[in-house]
């Protein structure tokens, strides 16, 4: 084929990929809001999940001057989680960081954290970047579905569905956890997700497992106060370099 035909084929491929990701995001979001998103819990070792996400995400860097770093203790406790959905959330966050950062370091850290009892009853994962950041007055909006920040060049350059972070928040909350964001324009962004440890959730009776997994999960609450990828990464991401998160 000639060069024009090759360009057209690439355009068709990229358009089809974006359309597929858009449909996936809408279906996932619809299932979550209808309380029909099935989660299959297991004792998940975040060390392995983070290693997989970082390995795959390196391919998104291209020719950008970016470094990916991790800090995950080998003895980090497991968490009761759906491996596929936690991986989806992490791909979103790391993909966003790569998508909106041109240079610097993207760092993923995991650590024990206390919820107040002083016994390290939670496991947190922090994703930080050195991108453009998000203005404080717009930070709450990133969690809203189908919404992107205004007056942002990168929003137009890297358009997305505006669902990635909304889905991520709902998925983490359905795990009994939280996800938060902090950012400063010109300094980058930090996203932190926190999940309860296995033993704490088991002792509370919050998990009912069958031999084939699947505990009963409460229907998603209609709360949405808050919100990876050279094109998109499976659940869409939005990182720092732009101040836009989807």
Short mmCIF file of C-alpha atoms in Angstrom, two decimals:
data_model
loop_
_atom_site.label_atom_id
_atom_site.label_comp_id
_atom_site.label_asym_id
_atom_site.label_seq_id
_atom_site.Cartn_x
_atom_site.Cartn_y
_atom_site.Cartn_z
CA UNK A 1 0.00 0.00 0.00
CA UNK A 2 1.12 3.58 -0.55
CA UNK A 3 1.76 6.18 2.15
CA UNK A 4 -1.69 7.77 1.87
CA UNK A 5 -3.42 4.42 2.26
CA UNK A 6 -1.22 3.61 5.25
CA UNK A 7 -2.15 6.90 6.95
CA UNK A 8 -5.83 6.22 6.31
CA UNK A 9 -5.54 2.72 7.77
CA UNK A 10 -3.87 4.10 10.90
CA UNK A 11 -6.65 6.67 11.22
CA UNK A 12 -9.33 4.00 10.88
CA UNK A 13 -7.57 1.79 13.44
CA UNK A 14 -7.18 4.61 15.96
CA UNK A 15 -10.77 5.74 15.50
CA UNK A 16 -12.08 2.21 15.98
CA UNK A 17 -9.98 1.80 19.11
CA UNK A 18 -11.28 5.04 20.60
CA UNK A 19 -14.86 4.10 19.76
CA UNK A 20 -14.40 0.69 21.42
CA UNK A 21 -12.97 2.30 24.56
CA UNK A 22 -15.80 4.82 24.62
CA UNK A 23 -18.39 2.04 24.45
CA UNK A 24 -16.58 0.08 27.18
CA UNK A 25 -16.49 3.12 29.46
CA UNK A 26 -20.18 3.85 28.97
CA UNK A 27 -21.11 0.20 29.60
CA UNK A 28 -18.96 0.04 32.73
CA UNK A 29 -20.38 3.28 34.06
CA UNK A 30 -23.96 2.18 33.35
CA UNK A 31 -23.42 -1.14 35.14
CA UNK A 32 -21.92 0.57 38.16
CA UNK A 33 -24.72 3.10 38.52
CA UNK A 34 -27.34 0.37 38.08
CA UNK A 35 -25.67 -1.78 40.75
CA UNK A 36 -24.96 -4.52 38.21
CA UNK A 37 -21.17 -4.44 38.20
CA UNK A 38 -20.03 -7.85 39.47
CA UNK A 39 -16.85 -7.84 41.54
CA UNK A 40 -14.90 -11.03 42.22
CA UNK A 41 -12.83 -10.69 45.37
CA UNK A 42 -9.59 -12.46 46.14
CA UNK A 43 -6.64 -11.85 48.44
CA UNK A 44 -4.81 -9.55 46.05
CA UNK A 45 -1.06 -8.89 46.24
CA UNK A 46 -0.68 -5.33 45.02
CA UNK A 47 3.04 -5.88 44.40
CA UNK A 48 2.25 -8.04 41.39
CA UNK A 49 -0.56 -5.83 40.12
CA UNK A 50 1.57 -2.68 40.27
CA UNK A 51 4.49 -4.43 38.56
CA UNK A 52 2.23 -5.48 35.67
CA UNK A 53 0.72 -2.02 35.26
CA UNK A 54 4.13 -0.32 35.24
CA UNK A 55 5.61 -2.82 32.79
CA UNK A 56 2.79 -2.40 30.28
CA UNK A 57 2.58 1.38 30.77
CA UNK A 58 6.21 1.90 29.75
CA UNK A 59 5.08 1.42 26.18
CA UNK A 60 2.98 4.60 26.44
CA UNK A 61 5.96 6.86 27.10
CA UNK A 62 7.16 7.00 23.52
CA UNK A 63 9.80 9.69 23.09
CA UNK A 64 8.82 11.65 26.21
CA UNK A 65 11.49 12.38 28.81
CA UNK A 66 9.71 10.39 31.51
CA UNK A 67 10.86 7.90 34.13
CA UNK A 68 8.62 5.41 35.92
CA UNK A 69 9.52 4.49 39.49
CA UNK A 70 7.93 2.22 42.07
CA UNK A 71 8.30 1.79 45.81
CA UNK A 72 6.38 -1.22 47.09
CA UNK A 73 7.46 -3.20 50.17
CA UNK A 74 7.80 -6.93 49.61
CA UNK A 75 5.82 -7.63 52.79
CA UNK A 76 2.88 -5.38 51.92
CA UNK A 77 -0.31 -7.11 53.14
CA UNK A 78 -2.84 -8.37 50.63
CA UNK A 79 -6.19 -6.65 50.16
CA UNK A 80 -9.63 -8.09 49.40
CA UNK A 81 -10.13 -6.91 45.84
CA UNK A 82 -11.17 -7.68 42.30
CA UNK A 83 -7.82 -7.97 40.53
CA UNK A 84 -9.16 -6.92 37.13
CA UNK A 85 -10.89 -3.80 38.45
CA UNK A 86 -7.97 -2.65 40.61
CA UNK A 87 -5.70 -3.10 37.62
CA UNK A 88 -8.15 -1.06 35.53
CA UNK A 89 -8.01 1.80 38.06
CA UNK A 90 -4.21 1.77 38.20
CA UNK A 91 -3.90 1.69 34.41
CA UNK A 92 -6.17 4.71 34.33
CA UNK A 93 -4.14 6.71 36.85
CA UNK A 94 -0.71 5.80 35.50
CA UNK A 95 -1.90 6.28 31.93
CA UNK A 96 -3.19 9.74 32.81
CA UNK A 97 0.13 10.68 34.35
CA UNK A 98 1.96 9.64 31.20
CA UNK A 99 -0.60 11.22 28.91
CA UNK A 100 -0.40 14.66 30.46
CA UNK A 101 3.27 14.78 31.44
CA UNK A 102 6.08 15.62 29.04
CA UNK A 103 9.01 15.10 31.39
CA UNK A 104 9.94 14.18 34.94
CA UNK A 105 9.19 11.19 37.15
CA UNK A 106 5.97 9.26 37.61
CA UNK A 107 6.14 7.41 40.89
CA UNK A 108 3.88 4.69 42.27
CA UNK A 109 4.20 3.95 45.99
CA UNK A 110 2.31 1.51 48.18
CA UNK A 111 2.30 1.55 51.96
CA UNK A 112 0.35 0.74 55.12
CA UNK A 113 -1.82 3.48 56.54
CA UNK A 114 -3.90 3.87 59.69
CA UNK A 115 -7.53 4.88 59.50
CA UNK A 116 -7.32 6.09 63.09
CA UNK A 117 -6.86 2.90 65.06
CA UNK A 118 -3.08 3.01 64.84
CA UNK A 119 -2.67 -0.54 63.56
CA UNK A 120 -2.08 -0.05 59.84
CA UNK A 121 -5.51 -1.29 58.85
CA UNK A 122 -5.41 0.10 55.31
CA UNK A 123 -3.18 -0.20 52.26
CA UNK A 124 -2.67 2.92 50.17
CA UNK A 125 -1.30 3.38 46.66
CA UNK A 126 -0.07 6.82 45.64
CA UNK A 127 0.53 7.85 42.02
CA UNK A 128 2.41 11.13 41.61
CA UNK A 129 3.67 12.99 38.56
CA UNK A 130 5.44 16.21 37.65
CA UNK A 131 3.06 17.36 34.95
CA UNK A 132 1.15 20.60 34.53
CA UNK A 133 -1.19 20.05 37.47
CA UNK A 134 -4.81 21.02 38.04
CA UNK A 135 -6.05 24.37 39.41
CA UNK A 136 -7.46 24.02 42.93
CA UNK A 137 -10.81 25.52 41.96
CA UNK A 138 -11.29 22.83 39.30
CA UNK A 139 -10.02 19.82 41.25
CA UNK A 140 -13.46 18.66 42.42
CA UNK A 141 -14.77 18.56 38.86
CA UNK A 142 -12.41 15.87 37.64
CA UNK A 143 -14.55 13.18 39.32
CA UNK A 144 -17.74 14.17 37.54
CA UNK A 145 -18.83 11.90 34.68
CA UNK A 146 -18.66 13.21 31.10
CA UNK A 147 -16.88 16.38 32.17
CA UNK A 148 -13.48 17.79 31.30
CA UNK A 149 -11.86 20.97 32.49
CA UNK A 150 -12.33 24.22 30.65
CA UNK A 151 -9.80 26.29 28.72
CA UNK A 152 -7.24 23.52 28.54
CA UNK A 153 -5.12 22.93 25.48
CA UNK A 154 -4.46 19.32 26.45
CA UNK A 155 -8.18 18.63 26.74
CA UNK A 156 -8.52 19.39 23.06
CA UNK A 157 -5.31 17.59 22.15
CA UNK A 158 -6.06 14.45 24.18
CA UNK A 159 -9.84 14.31 24.22
CA UNK A 160 -11.51 11.49 26.13
CA UNK A 161 -14.88 10.41 27.42
CA UNK A 162 -14.58 12.11 30.78
CA UNK A 163 -15.51 8.80 32.46
CA UNK A 164 -12.19 7.25 33.48
CA UNK A 165 -11.88 8.89 36.90
CA UNK A 166 -15.60 8.68 37.59
CA UNK A 167 -15.42 4.92 37.02
CA UNK A 168 -12.24 4.64 39.09
CA UNK A 169 -13.86 6.39 42.04
CA UNK A 170 -16.96 4.20 41.96
CA UNK A 171 -14.88 1.01 41.69
CA UNK A 172 -12.69 1.93 44.66
CA UNK A 173 -15.71 2.89 46.77
CA UNK A 174 -17.35 -0.45 45.95
CA UNK A 175 -14.22 -2.05 47.43
CA UNK A 176 -14.84 -0.17 50.66
CA UNK A 177 -12.00 2.24 49.91
CA UNK A 178 -11.42 5.86 48.96
CA UNK A 179 -9.64 7.75 46.20
CA UNK A 180 -8.48 11.35 46.45
CA UNK A 181 -6.54 13.84 44.36
CA UNK A 182 -4.23 16.73 45.10
CA UNK A 183 -2.56 19.01 42.61
CA UNK A 184 -0.72 22.27 42.13
CA UNK A 185 -0.40 23.96 38.73
CA UNK A 186 3.12 23.62 37.42
CA UNK A 187 4.07 21.11 40.12
CA UNK A 188 2.11 17.99 39.18
CA UNK A 189 -0.63 15.88 40.69
CA UNK A 190 -0.99 13.12 43.28
CA UNK A 191 -3.75 10.52 43.30
CA UNK A 192 -4.11 8.25 46.34
CA UNK A 193 -6.35 5.21 46.62
CA UNK A 194 -6.83 3.41 49.92
CA UNK A 195 -8.20 -0.10 50.44
CA UNK A 196 -8.97 -2.03 53.65
CA UNK A 197 -6.67 -4.90 54.60
CA UNK A 198 -7.90 -8.46 54.18
CA UNK A 199 -7.99 -9.34 57.85
CA UNK A 200 -9.92 -6.22 58.83
CA UNK A 201 -12.65 -6.79 56.27
CA UNK A 202 -12.88 -10.49 57.03
CA UNK A 203 -13.21 -9.88 60.77
CA UNK A 204 -15.99 -7.38 60.19
CA UNK A 205 -17.98 -9.94 58.21
CA UNK A 206 -18.00 -7.59 55.23
CA UNK A 207 -16.98 -10.33 52.80
CA UNK A 208 -19.05 -13.37 51.99
CA UNK A 209 -17.19 -15.59 49.56
CA UNK A 210 -18.23 -18.72 47.76
CA UNK A 211 -15.67 -21.18 46.47
CA UNK A 212 -15.85 -19.28 43.20
CA UNK A 213 -15.39 -15.84 44.75
CA UNK A 214 -18.02 -13.12 44.23
CA UNK A 215 -19.16 -11.57 47.48
CA UNK A 216 -22.35 -9.55 47.49
CA UNK A 217 -21.62 -5.90 46.87
CA UNK A 218 -24.03 -3.09 47.76
CA UNK A 219 -25.47 -1.14 44.86
CA UNK A 220 -23.45 1.89 43.87
CA UNK A 221 -24.48 5.05 45.67
CA UNK A 222 -25.57 7.94 43.46
CA UNK A 223 -22.89 10.15 44.97
CA UNK A 224 -20.61 11.93 42.59
CA UNK A 225 -19.23 14.96 44.28
CA UNK A 226 -15.79 14.70 42.94
CA UNK A 227 -13.62 12.63 39.18
CA UNK A 228 -4.23 5.74 30.80
CA UNK A 229 -2.86 7.12 27.33
CA UNK A 230 -1.67 7.94 23.97
CA UNK A 231 -5.18 7.27 22.89
CA UNK A 232 -6.76 5.66 25.93
CA UNK A 233 -5.88 2.79 28.23
CA UNK A 234 -8.77 0.60 28.97
CA UNK A 235 -10.57 2.79 31.39
CA UNK A 236 -9.20 6.08 30.27
CA UNK A 237 -6.85 8.11 32.33
CA UNK A 238 -5.94 11.61 32.91
CA UNK A 239 -2.75 12.73 34.46
CA UNK A 240 -1.01 15.78 35.35
CA UNK A 241 0.56 17.56 32.56
CA UNK A 242 -2.64 19.11 31.60
CA UNK A 243 -4.87 19.71 34.44
CA UNK A 244 -7.48 17.52 32.84
CA UNK A 245 -8.57 14.24 34.23
CA UNK A 246 -11.21 12.06 32.67
#
